Amino acid sequence: MRRKLVVGNWKMNGSLATIAELDAIAAAAGRAPGIDVAVAMPATLIAPAVARMPGFAIGAQDVHQDKSGAHTGCVSADMVREAGAAFTIVGHSERRTDQHETDADVKAKAETARGAGLSVILCVGETLTQRDAGEAERVVTDQLAASLPAGAAADWLAIAYEPIWAIGTGRVPGEADAAAMHGAIRAALCGLLGEAGAAVRILYGGSVTGENAGLLLHIEDVDGALVGGASLTAAKFVPIVEAAQR
Ligand code: PEP
């Protein structure tokens, strides 16, 4: 049995004032004991968020693949761990695009994060052009195979399938397409990890809202959600938590 996992991703949003939203989010998580809830914060807000909400899972959105060194402006896995992060996202499509991160970079980041004691959410997803060309499953399973960290296991790794065309657009895949892709990712995980692949959670991400979460989260092999825009306020995020718990 895989517990559902709902993760917010605040991206480059938020401030010391808006971390007060976490109060109601953590309270909703407390009313949903059957699922896991977490929020990935901007690096500067991790320590204040952890101080405000001890016991609630706060994470980072990225870490560098090196443990330390001459990488101006970057943040290491040890640094976010020391700030109190329990996990990090790696391989988000915005970083793969904006920072030109490769599958090899993403794999290295995941392994460094694991070495620092962080859990990892590894993102994969296709462009609209790739989907329209009928290449979505191949692209996503190739990405997965090339970015899966050594020693991948369900107790520290989850996969987030995030079709790039669904992120921040209000578009979501139909039920059949989502089920087919999550099934393909499950098959790929089992091919790569054997029986252990069956336990790894596969989240869906891309325009999840309180309105569509009930449907999306009950598709087979959809084990939770990675939520961007709708995680910024408790008013929008809590209904998603509640839909996952039902
Ligand atoms: C994301 O970028 O991880 C994401 C899911 O964004 P949104 O929910 O805003 O589409």
GROMACS .gro file of C-alpha atoms and ligand atoms in nm:
model
  256
    1MET     CA    1   0.000   0.000   0.000
    2ARG     CA    2   0.148   0.336  -0.101
    3ARG     CA    3   0.044   0.634   0.114
    4LYS     CA    4  -0.062   0.935  -0.086
    5LEU     CA    5   0.183   1.226  -0.080
    6VAL     CA    6   0.078   1.585  -0.153
    7VAL     CA    7   0.365   1.832  -0.194
    8GLY     CA    8   0.346   2.207  -0.248
    9ASN     CA    9   0.613   2.384  -0.453
   10TRP     CA   10   0.625   2.756  -0.382
   11LYS     CA   11   0.883   2.818  -0.657
   12MET     CA   12   1.019   3.178  -0.636
   13ASN     CA   13   0.722   3.301  -0.434
   14GLY     CA   14   0.657   3.376  -0.071
   15SER     CA   15   0.803   3.583   0.210
   16LEU     CA   16   0.840   3.577   0.586
   17ALA     CA   17   0.484   3.717   0.602
   18THR     CA   18   0.327   3.450   0.382
   19ILE     CA   19   0.473   3.149   0.565
   20ALA     CA   20   0.177   3.203   0.799
   21GLU     CA   21  -0.017   3.010   0.528
   22LEU     CA   22   0.161   2.701   0.660
   23ASP     CA   23  -0.037   2.716   0.985
   24ALA     CA   24  -0.361   2.613   0.815
   25ILE     CA   25  -0.182   2.375   0.576
   26ALA     CA   26  -0.018   2.189   0.865
   27ALA     CA   27  -0.349   2.184   1.052
   28ALA     CA   28  -0.515   2.023   0.746
   29ALA     CA   29  -0.230   1.771   0.731
   30GLY     CA   30  -0.300   1.689   1.094
   31ARG     CA   31  -0.662   1.613   1.002
   32ALA     CA   32  -0.544   1.379   0.724
   33PRO     CA   33  -0.347   1.107   0.905
   34GLY     CA   34  -0.373   0.866   0.610
   35ILE     CA   35  -0.154   1.076   0.381
   36ASP     CA   36   0.175   1.268   0.381
   37VAL     CA   37   0.185   1.644   0.320
   38ALA     CA   38   0.490   1.861   0.259
   39VAL     CA   39   0.591   2.198   0.113
   40ALA     CA   40   0.907   2.285  -0.084
   41MET     CA   41   1.004   2.642   0.002
   42PRO     CA   42   1.245   2.898  -0.142
   43ALA     CA   43   1.585   2.835   0.022
   44THR     CA   44   1.567   3.153   0.231
   45LEU     CA   45   1.235   3.049   0.386
   46ILE     CA   46   1.330   2.693   0.486
   47ALA     CA   47   1.472   2.776   0.830
   48PRO     CA   48   1.193   3.019   0.927
   49ALA     CA   49   0.930   2.772   0.804
   50VAL     CA   50   1.084   2.488   1.006
   51ALA     CA   51   1.105   2.713   1.313
   52ARG     CA   52   0.738   2.806   1.273
   53MET     CA   53   0.613   2.454   1.198
   54PRO     CA   54   0.836   2.202   1.379
   55GLY     CA   55   0.740   1.850   1.274
   56PHE     CA   56   0.586   1.955   0.941
   57ALA     CA   57   0.785   1.841   0.634
   58ILE     CA   58   0.956   2.140   0.473
   59GLY     CA   59   1.179   2.089   0.172
   60ALA     CA   60   1.398   2.259  -0.086
   61GLN     CA   61   1.330   2.300  -0.458
   62ASP     CA   62   1.681   2.216  -0.579
   63VAL     CA   63   2.031   2.148  -0.453
   64HIS     CA   64   2.370   2.151  -0.626
   65GLN     CA   65   2.520   1.819  -0.726
   66ASP     CA   66   2.853   1.898  -0.556
   67LYS     CA   67   2.886   1.883  -0.179
   68SER     CA   68   3.053   2.225  -0.166
   69GLY     CA   69   3.281   2.447  -0.369
   70ALA     CA   70   3.308   2.739  -0.608
   71HIS     CA   71   2.948   2.762  -0.731
   72THR     CA   72   2.841   3.121  -0.671
   73GLY     CA   73   2.474   3.156  -0.593
   74CYS     CA   74   2.407   2.784  -0.550
   75VAL     CA   75   2.288   2.600  -0.240
   76SER     CA   76   2.416   2.259  -0.130
   77ALA     CA   77   2.224   1.962   0.003
   78ASP     CA   78   2.408   1.987   0.336
   79MET     CA   79   2.307   2.354   0.362
   80VAL     CA   80   1.936   2.293   0.315
   81ARG     CA   81   1.954   1.992   0.547
   82GLU     CA   82   2.117   2.210   0.812
   83ALA     CA   83   1.838   2.466   0.759
   84GLY     CA   84   1.591   2.191   0.847
   85ALA     CA   85   1.478   2.062   0.507
   86ALA     CA   86   1.358   1.702   0.504
   87PHE     CA   87   1.359   1.664   0.127
   88THR     CA   88   1.437   1.834  -0.202
   89ILE     CA   89   1.285   1.841  -0.547
   90VAL     CA   90   1.533   1.772  -0.831
   91GLY     CA   91   1.491   1.788  -1.207
   92HIS     CA   92   1.194   2.025  -1.218
   93SER     CA   93   1.130   2.116  -1.583
   94GLU     CA   94   1.181   2.486  -1.505
   95ARG     CA   95   1.538   2.405  -1.396
   96ARG     CA   96   1.595   2.160  -1.683
   97THR     CA   97   1.493   2.447  -1.918
   98ASP     CA   98   1.619   2.764  -1.743
   99GLN     CA   99   1.941   2.618  -1.600
  100HIS     CA  100   1.995   2.362  -1.878
  101GLU     CA  101   2.011   2.076  -1.630
  102THR     CA  102   2.068   1.735  -1.791
  103ASP     CA  103   1.953   1.393  -1.676
  104ALA     CA  104   2.309   1.330  -1.555
  105ASP     CA  105   2.297   1.649  -1.345
  106VAL     CA  106   1.961   1.547  -1.200
  107LYS     CA  107   2.087   1.199  -1.110
  108ALA     CA  108   2.395   1.350  -0.942
  109LYS     CA  109   2.179   1.598  -0.749
  110ALA     CA  110   1.953   1.319  -0.626
  111GLU     CA  111   2.250   1.111  -0.511
  112THR     CA  112   2.413   1.408  -0.334
  113ALA     CA  113   2.082   1.493  -0.167
  114ARG     CA  114   2.045   1.135  -0.046
  115GLY     CA  115   2.401   1.145   0.089
  116ALA     CA  116   2.306   1.453   0.292
  117GLY     CA  117   2.008   1.271   0.444
  118LEU     CA  118   1.736   1.429   0.230
  119SER     CA  119   1.446   1.251   0.065
  120VAL     CA  120   1.410   1.331  -0.304
  121ILE     CA  121   1.127   1.409  -0.545
  122LEU     CA  122   1.256   1.356  -0.898
  123CYS     CA  123   1.058   1.528  -1.176
  124VAL     CA  124   1.013   1.403  -1.530
  125GLY     CA  125   0.779   1.518  -1.807
  126GLU     CA  126   0.735   1.574  -2.178
  127THR     CA  127   0.674   1.885  -2.390
  128LEU     CA  128   0.355   1.932  -2.589
  129THR     CA  129   0.549   1.878  -2.912
  130GLN     CA  130   0.674   1.544  -2.784
  131ARG     CA  131   0.323   1.441  -2.677
  132ASP     CA  132   0.172   1.544  -3.010
  133ALA     CA  133   0.441   1.339  -3.186
  134GLY     CA  134   0.339   1.029  -2.986
  135GLU     CA  135   0.673   1.027  -2.801
  136ALA     CA  136   0.556   1.113  -2.449
  137GLU     CA  137   0.601   0.771  -2.284
  138ARG     CA  138   0.938   0.709  -2.448
  139VAL     CA  139   1.067   1.057  -2.352
  140VAL     CA  140   0.951   1.025  -1.992
  141THR     CA  141   1.076   0.669  -1.936
  142ASP     CA  142   1.410   0.758  -2.099
  143GLN     CA  143   1.438   1.059  -1.864
  144LEU     CA  144   1.356   0.836  -1.570
  145ALA     CA  145   1.614   0.573  -1.662
  146ALA     CA  146   1.885   0.836  -1.714
  147SER     CA  147   1.814   1.038  -1.399
  148LEU     CA  148   1.726   0.764  -1.149
  149PRO     CA  149   1.979   0.778  -0.862
  150ALA     CA  150   2.183   0.477  -0.752
  151GLY     CA  151   2.018   0.293  -0.464
  152ALA     CA  152   1.675   0.433  -0.552
  153ALA     CA  153   1.419   0.312  -0.297
  154ALA     CA  154   1.070   0.407  -0.189
  155ASP     CA  155   1.173   0.517   0.160
  156TRP     CA  156   1.359   0.818   0.022
  157LEU     CA  157   1.255   0.869  -0.341
  158ALA     CA  158   0.933   0.966  -0.518
  159ILE     CA  159   0.886   1.041  -0.887
  160ALA     CA  160   0.678   1.339  -1.004
  161TYR     CA  161   0.533   1.313  -1.353
  162GLU     CA  162   0.483   1.672  -1.466
  163PRO     CA  163   0.384   1.720  -1.830
  164ILE     CA  164   0.544   2.054  -1.916
  165TRP     CA  165   0.237   2.166  -2.110
  166ALA     CA  166   0.025   2.125  -1.795
  167ILE     CA  167   0.242   2.333  -1.561
  168GLY     CA  168   0.076   2.662  -1.478
  169THR     CA  169  -0.153   2.643  -1.782
  170GLY     CA  170  -0.478   2.516  -1.635
  171ARG     CA  171  -0.458   2.213  -1.867
  172VAL     CA  172  -0.442   1.859  -1.726
  173PRO     CA  173  -0.418   1.526  -1.904
  174GLY     CA  174  -0.736   1.324  -1.949
  175GLU     CA  175  -0.791   1.033  -1.714
  176ALA     CA  176  -0.685   0.772  -1.973
  177ASP     CA  177  -0.366   0.959  -2.068
  178ALA     CA  178  -0.269   1.010  -1.703
  179ALA     CA  179  -0.335   0.644  -1.624
  180ALA     CA  180  -0.133   0.530  -1.926
  181MET     CA  181   0.165   0.747  -1.836
  182HIS     CA  182   0.164   0.655  -1.466
  183GLY     CA  183   0.137   0.289  -1.567
  184ALA     CA  184   0.432   0.329  -1.805
  185ILE     CA  185   0.638   0.492  -1.528
  186ARG     CA  186   0.544   0.210  -1.288
  187ALA     CA  187   0.649  -0.051  -1.544
  188ALA     CA  188   0.977   0.133  -1.604
  189LEU     CA  189   1.045   0.156  -1.228
  190CYS     CA  190   0.982  -0.217  -1.187
  191GLY     CA  191   1.206  -0.288  -1.485
  192LEU     CA  192   1.485  -0.078  -1.332
  193LEU     CA  193   1.443  -0.167  -0.964
  194GLY     CA  194   1.265  -0.501  -0.964
  195GLU     CA  195   1.002  -0.554  -0.696
  196ALA     CA  196   1.119  -0.239  -0.515
  197GLY     CA  197   0.979  -0.034  -0.804
  198ALA     CA  198   0.625  -0.120  -0.699
  199ALA     CA  199   0.663   0.074  -0.374
  200VAL     CA  200   0.798   0.401  -0.519
  201ARG     CA  201   0.535   0.676  -0.519
  202ILE     CA  202   0.454   0.845  -0.849
  203LEU     CA  203   0.306   1.192  -0.806
  204TYR     CA  204   0.119   1.384  -1.074
  205GLY     CA  205   0.200   1.755  -1.117
  206GLY     CA  206   0.061   2.024  -1.346
  207SER     CA  207  -0.237   2.254  -1.276
  208VAL     CA  208  -0.371   2.047  -0.986
  209THR     CA  209  -0.653   2.232  -0.808
  210GLY     CA  210  -0.913   2.160  -0.545
  211GLU     CA  211  -1.157   2.103  -0.830
  212ASN     CA  212  -0.963   1.839  -1.027
  213ALA     CA  213  -0.767   1.674  -0.744
  214GLY     CA  214  -1.041   1.427  -0.655
  215LEU     CA  215  -1.035   1.278  -1.003
  216LEU     CA  216  -0.659   1.291  -1.061
  217LEU     CA  217  -0.564   1.148  -0.723
  218HIS     CA  218  -0.780   0.841  -0.763
  219ILE     CA  219  -0.635   0.725  -1.094
  220GLU     CA  220  -0.438   0.402  -1.058
  221ASP     CA  221  -0.068   0.462  -0.991
  222VAL     CA  222  -0.125   0.830  -0.911
  223ASP     CA  223   0.014   0.829  -0.559
  224GLY     CA  224  -0.015   1.198  -0.488
  225ALA     CA  225   0.039   1.543  -0.633
  226LEU     CA  226   0.310   1.804  -0.677
  227VAL     CA  227   0.130   2.137  -0.667
  228GLY     CA  228   0.266   2.474  -0.775
  229GLY     CA  229   0.029   2.772  -0.793
  230ALA     CA  230  -0.243   2.618  -0.580
  231SER     CA  231  -0.001   2.553  -0.293
  232LEU     CA  232   0.066   2.920  -0.223
  233THR     CA  233  -0.241   2.972  -0.008
  234ALA     CA  234  -0.406   2.742   0.242
  235ALA     CA  235  -0.743   2.829   0.084
  236LYS     CA  236  -0.636   2.660  -0.241
  237PHE     CA  237  -0.404   2.389  -0.105
  238VAL     CA  238  -0.616   2.249   0.177
  239PRO     CA  239  -0.893   2.120  -0.057
  240ILE     CA  240  -0.625   1.921  -0.244
  241VAL     CA  241  -0.502   1.770   0.084
  242GLU     CA  242  -0.861   1.684   0.172
  243ALA     CA  243  -0.921   1.523  -0.170
  244ALA     CA  244  -0.612   1.304  -0.123
  245GLN     CA  245  -0.729   1.191   0.218
  246ARG     CA  246  -1.074   1.083   0.090
  247PEP     C1  247   0.495   2.263  -1.076
  247PEP     O1  248   0.557   2.343  -1.146
  247PEP     O2  249   0.556   2.181  -1.006
  247PEP     C2  250   0.351   2.267  -1.081
  247PEP     C3  251   0.288   2.156  -1.063
  247PEP     O3  252   0.293   2.389  -1.108
  247PEP     P1  253   0.136   2.422  -1.120
  247PEP     O4  254   0.065   2.339  -1.017
  247PEP     O5  255   0.127   2.568  -1.095
  247PEP     O6  256   0.096   2.382  -1.258
   0.00000   0.00000   0.00000
